[in-house]
mmCIF file of C-alpha atoms in Angstrom:
data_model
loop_
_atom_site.group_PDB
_atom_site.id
_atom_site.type_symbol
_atom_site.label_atom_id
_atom_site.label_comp_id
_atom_site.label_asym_id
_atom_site.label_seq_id
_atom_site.Cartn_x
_atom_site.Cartn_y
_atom_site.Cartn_z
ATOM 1 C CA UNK A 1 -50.841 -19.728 140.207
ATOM 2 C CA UNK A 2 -50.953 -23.260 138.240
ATOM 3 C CA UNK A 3 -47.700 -23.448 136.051
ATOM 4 C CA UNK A 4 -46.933 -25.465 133.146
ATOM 5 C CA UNK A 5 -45.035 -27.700 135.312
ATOM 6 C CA UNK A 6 -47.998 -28.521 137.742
ATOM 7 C CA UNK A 7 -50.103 -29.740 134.548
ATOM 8 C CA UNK A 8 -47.017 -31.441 132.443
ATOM 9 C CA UNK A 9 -46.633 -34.937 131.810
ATOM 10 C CA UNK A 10 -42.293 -35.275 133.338
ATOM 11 C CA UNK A 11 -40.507 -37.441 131.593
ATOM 12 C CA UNK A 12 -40.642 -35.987 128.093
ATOM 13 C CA UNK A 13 -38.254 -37.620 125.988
ATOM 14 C CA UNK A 14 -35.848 -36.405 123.156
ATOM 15 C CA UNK A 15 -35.125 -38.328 120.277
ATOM 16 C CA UNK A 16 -32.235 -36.623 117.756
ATOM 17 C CA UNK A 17 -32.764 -35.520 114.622
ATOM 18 C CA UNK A 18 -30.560 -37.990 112.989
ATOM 19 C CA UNK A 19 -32.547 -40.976 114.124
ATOM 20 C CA UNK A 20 -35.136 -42.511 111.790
ATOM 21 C CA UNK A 21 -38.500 -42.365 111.455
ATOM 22 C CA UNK A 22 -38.598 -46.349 112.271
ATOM 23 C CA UNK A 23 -36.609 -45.992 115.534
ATOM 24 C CA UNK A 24 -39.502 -42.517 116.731
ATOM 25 C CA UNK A 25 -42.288 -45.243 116.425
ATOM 26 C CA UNK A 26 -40.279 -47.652 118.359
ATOM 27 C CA UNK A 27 -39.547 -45.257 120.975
ATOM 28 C CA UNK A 28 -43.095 -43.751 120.472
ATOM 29 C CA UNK A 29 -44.571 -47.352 120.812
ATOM 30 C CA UNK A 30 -42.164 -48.151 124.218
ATOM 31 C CA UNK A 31 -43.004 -44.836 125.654
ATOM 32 C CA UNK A 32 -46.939 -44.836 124.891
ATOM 33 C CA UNK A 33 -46.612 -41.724 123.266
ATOM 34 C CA UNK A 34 -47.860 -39.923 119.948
ATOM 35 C CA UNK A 35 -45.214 -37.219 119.956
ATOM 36 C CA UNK A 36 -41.330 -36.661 120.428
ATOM 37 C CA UNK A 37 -39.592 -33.391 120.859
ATOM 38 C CA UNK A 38 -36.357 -33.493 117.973
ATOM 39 C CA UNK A 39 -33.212 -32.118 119.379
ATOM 40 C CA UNK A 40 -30.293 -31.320 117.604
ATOM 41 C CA UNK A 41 -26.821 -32.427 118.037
ATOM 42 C CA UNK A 42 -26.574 -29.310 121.280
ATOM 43 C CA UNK A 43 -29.510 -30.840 122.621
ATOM 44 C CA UNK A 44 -32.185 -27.678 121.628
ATOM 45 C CA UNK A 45 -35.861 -28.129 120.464
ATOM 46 C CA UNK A 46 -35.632 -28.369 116.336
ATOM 47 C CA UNK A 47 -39.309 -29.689 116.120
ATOM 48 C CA UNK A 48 -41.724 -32.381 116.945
ATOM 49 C CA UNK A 49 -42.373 -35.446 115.479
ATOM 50 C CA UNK A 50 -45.937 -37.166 116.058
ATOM 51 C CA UNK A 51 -47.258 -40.610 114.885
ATOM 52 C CA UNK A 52 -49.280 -38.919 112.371
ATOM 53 C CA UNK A 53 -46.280 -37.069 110.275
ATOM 54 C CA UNK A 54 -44.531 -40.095 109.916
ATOM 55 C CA UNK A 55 -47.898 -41.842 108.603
ATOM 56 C CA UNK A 56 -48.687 -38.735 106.495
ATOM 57 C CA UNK A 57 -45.000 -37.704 105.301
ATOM 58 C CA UNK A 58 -43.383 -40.726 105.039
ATOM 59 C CA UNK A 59 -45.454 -44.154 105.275
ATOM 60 C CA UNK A 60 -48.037 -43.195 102.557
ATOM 61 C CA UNK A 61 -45.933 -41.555 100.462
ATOM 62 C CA UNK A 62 -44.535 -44.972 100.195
ATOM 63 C CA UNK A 63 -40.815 -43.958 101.505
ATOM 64 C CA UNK A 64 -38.789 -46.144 103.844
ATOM 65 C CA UNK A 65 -39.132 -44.623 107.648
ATOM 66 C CA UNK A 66 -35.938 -46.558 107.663
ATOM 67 C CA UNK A 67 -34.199 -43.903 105.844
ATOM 68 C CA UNK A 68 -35.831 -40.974 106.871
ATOM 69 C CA UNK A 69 -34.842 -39.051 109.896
ATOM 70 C CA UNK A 70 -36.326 -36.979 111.998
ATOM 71 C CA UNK A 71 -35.082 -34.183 110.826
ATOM 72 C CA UNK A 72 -36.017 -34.620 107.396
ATOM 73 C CA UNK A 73 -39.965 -33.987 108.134
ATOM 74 C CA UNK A 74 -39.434 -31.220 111.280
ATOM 75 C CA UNK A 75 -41.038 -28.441 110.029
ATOM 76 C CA UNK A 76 -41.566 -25.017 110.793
ATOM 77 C CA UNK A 77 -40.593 -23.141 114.190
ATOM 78 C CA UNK A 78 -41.143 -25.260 117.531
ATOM 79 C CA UNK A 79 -43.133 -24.286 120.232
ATOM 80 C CA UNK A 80 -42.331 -24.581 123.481
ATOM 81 C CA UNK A 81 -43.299 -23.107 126.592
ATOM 82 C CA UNK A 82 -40.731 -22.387 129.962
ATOM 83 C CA UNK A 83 -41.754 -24.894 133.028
ATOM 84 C CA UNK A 84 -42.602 -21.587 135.585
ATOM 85 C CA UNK A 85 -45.354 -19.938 132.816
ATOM 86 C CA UNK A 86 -48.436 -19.919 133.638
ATOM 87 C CA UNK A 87 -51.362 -22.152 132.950
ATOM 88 C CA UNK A 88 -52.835 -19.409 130.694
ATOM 89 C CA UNK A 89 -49.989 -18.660 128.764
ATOM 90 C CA UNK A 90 -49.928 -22.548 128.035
ATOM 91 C CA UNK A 91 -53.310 -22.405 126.357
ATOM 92 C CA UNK A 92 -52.935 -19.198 124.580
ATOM 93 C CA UNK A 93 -49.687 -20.813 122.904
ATOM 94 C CA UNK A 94 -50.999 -23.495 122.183
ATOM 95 C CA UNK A 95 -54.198 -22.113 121.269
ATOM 96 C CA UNK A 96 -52.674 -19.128 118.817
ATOM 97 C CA UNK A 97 -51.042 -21.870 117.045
ATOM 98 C CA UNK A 98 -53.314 -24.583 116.959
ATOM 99 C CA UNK A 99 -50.780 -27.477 118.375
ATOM 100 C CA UNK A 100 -51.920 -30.313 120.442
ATOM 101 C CA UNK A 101 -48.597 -31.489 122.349
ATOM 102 C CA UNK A 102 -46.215 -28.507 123.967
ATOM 103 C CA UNK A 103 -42.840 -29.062 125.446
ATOM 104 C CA UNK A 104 -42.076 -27.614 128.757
ATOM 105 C CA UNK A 105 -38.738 -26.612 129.108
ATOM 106 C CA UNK A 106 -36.427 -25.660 132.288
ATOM 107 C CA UNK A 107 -33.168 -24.145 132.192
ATOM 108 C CA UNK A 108 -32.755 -25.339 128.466
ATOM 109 C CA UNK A 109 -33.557 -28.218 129.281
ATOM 110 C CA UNK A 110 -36.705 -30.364 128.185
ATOM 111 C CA UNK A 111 -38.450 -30.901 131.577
ATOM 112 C CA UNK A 112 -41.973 -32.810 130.560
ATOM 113 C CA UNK A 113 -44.433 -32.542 127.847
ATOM 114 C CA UNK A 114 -48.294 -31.048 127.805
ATOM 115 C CA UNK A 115 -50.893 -32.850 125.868
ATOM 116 C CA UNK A 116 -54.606 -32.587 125.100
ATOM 117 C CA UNK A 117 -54.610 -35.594 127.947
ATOM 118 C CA UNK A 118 -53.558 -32.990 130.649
ATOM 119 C CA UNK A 119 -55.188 -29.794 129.689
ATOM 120 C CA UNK A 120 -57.942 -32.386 130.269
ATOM 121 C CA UNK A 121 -57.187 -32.960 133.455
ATOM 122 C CA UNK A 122 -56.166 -29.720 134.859
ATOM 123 C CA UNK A 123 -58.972 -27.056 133.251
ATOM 124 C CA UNK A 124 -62.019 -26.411 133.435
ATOM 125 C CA UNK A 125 -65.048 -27.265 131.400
ATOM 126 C CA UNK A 126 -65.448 -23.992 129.797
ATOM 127 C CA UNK A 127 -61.608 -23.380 129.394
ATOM 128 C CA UNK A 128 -61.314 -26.622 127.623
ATOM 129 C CA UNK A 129 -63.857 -26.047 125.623
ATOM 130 C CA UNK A 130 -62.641 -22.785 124.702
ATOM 131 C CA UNK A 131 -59.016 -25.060 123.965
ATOM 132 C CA UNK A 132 -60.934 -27.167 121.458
ATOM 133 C CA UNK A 133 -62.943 -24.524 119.671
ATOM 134 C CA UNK A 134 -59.524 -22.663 118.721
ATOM 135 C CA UNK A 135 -57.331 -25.848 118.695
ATOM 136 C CA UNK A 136 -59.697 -27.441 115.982
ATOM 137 C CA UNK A 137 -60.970 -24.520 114.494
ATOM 138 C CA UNK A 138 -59.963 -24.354 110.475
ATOM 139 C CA UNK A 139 -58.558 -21.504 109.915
#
């Protein structure tokens, strides 16, 4: 059985939700990432931030990422998925919900991250096929 952990990228990074919008690109930029789990002040998943929600909710809006937070564009319930699921339960989360970027947690604790990039790697033509028709379908 492939698990969530033998297709995760390790390493995953928090960044709390008090911290601004400004200092998720830095860390996005330093990382090479596009996402960032949020965690709250007992370190548990309150969202995701990506690249594109700050340019969307806060850049061209014309607001200061400076003084926005994190928290202040996390929004609606986060997904995650538990480091020993398996590889199918991965996709049908992520499919049934149409999210690119999963965390994979372990004992409460945020373990690694699974992207587009490593569904990529780890499935096969026709199951990532299959990702992208339901992933990108408008609904």
């Amino acid at each position: 059985m492939t698990t969530a952990a033998d297709i995760m990228h390790p390493g995953a990074r928090w960044i709390p939700a008090h911290e601004t919008l400004d200092r998720a690109a830095a860390l996005m930029a330093r990382l090479n990432v596009g996402a960032l789990p949020i965690s709250d002040a007992e370190e548990r998943l309150c969202g995701i931030v990506t690249d594109r929600d700050i340019v969307v909710y806060c850049v061209a809006k014309g607001l200061d990422p400076s003084k926005m937070t994190c928290g202040d564009i996390a929004r609606g319930t986060p997904r995650w998925i538990d480091a020993g699921a398996d590889v199918s339960d991965v996709l049908d989360e992520m499919e049934s919900h149409q999210i690119k970027r999963l965390p994979v947690i372990k004992d409460k604790k945020l373990v690694g991250m699974i992207s587009e990039a490593d569904l990529a790697q780890h499935l096969s033509e026709d199951q990532l096929a299959g990702f992208v028709e339901k992933v990108y379908a408008r609904s």
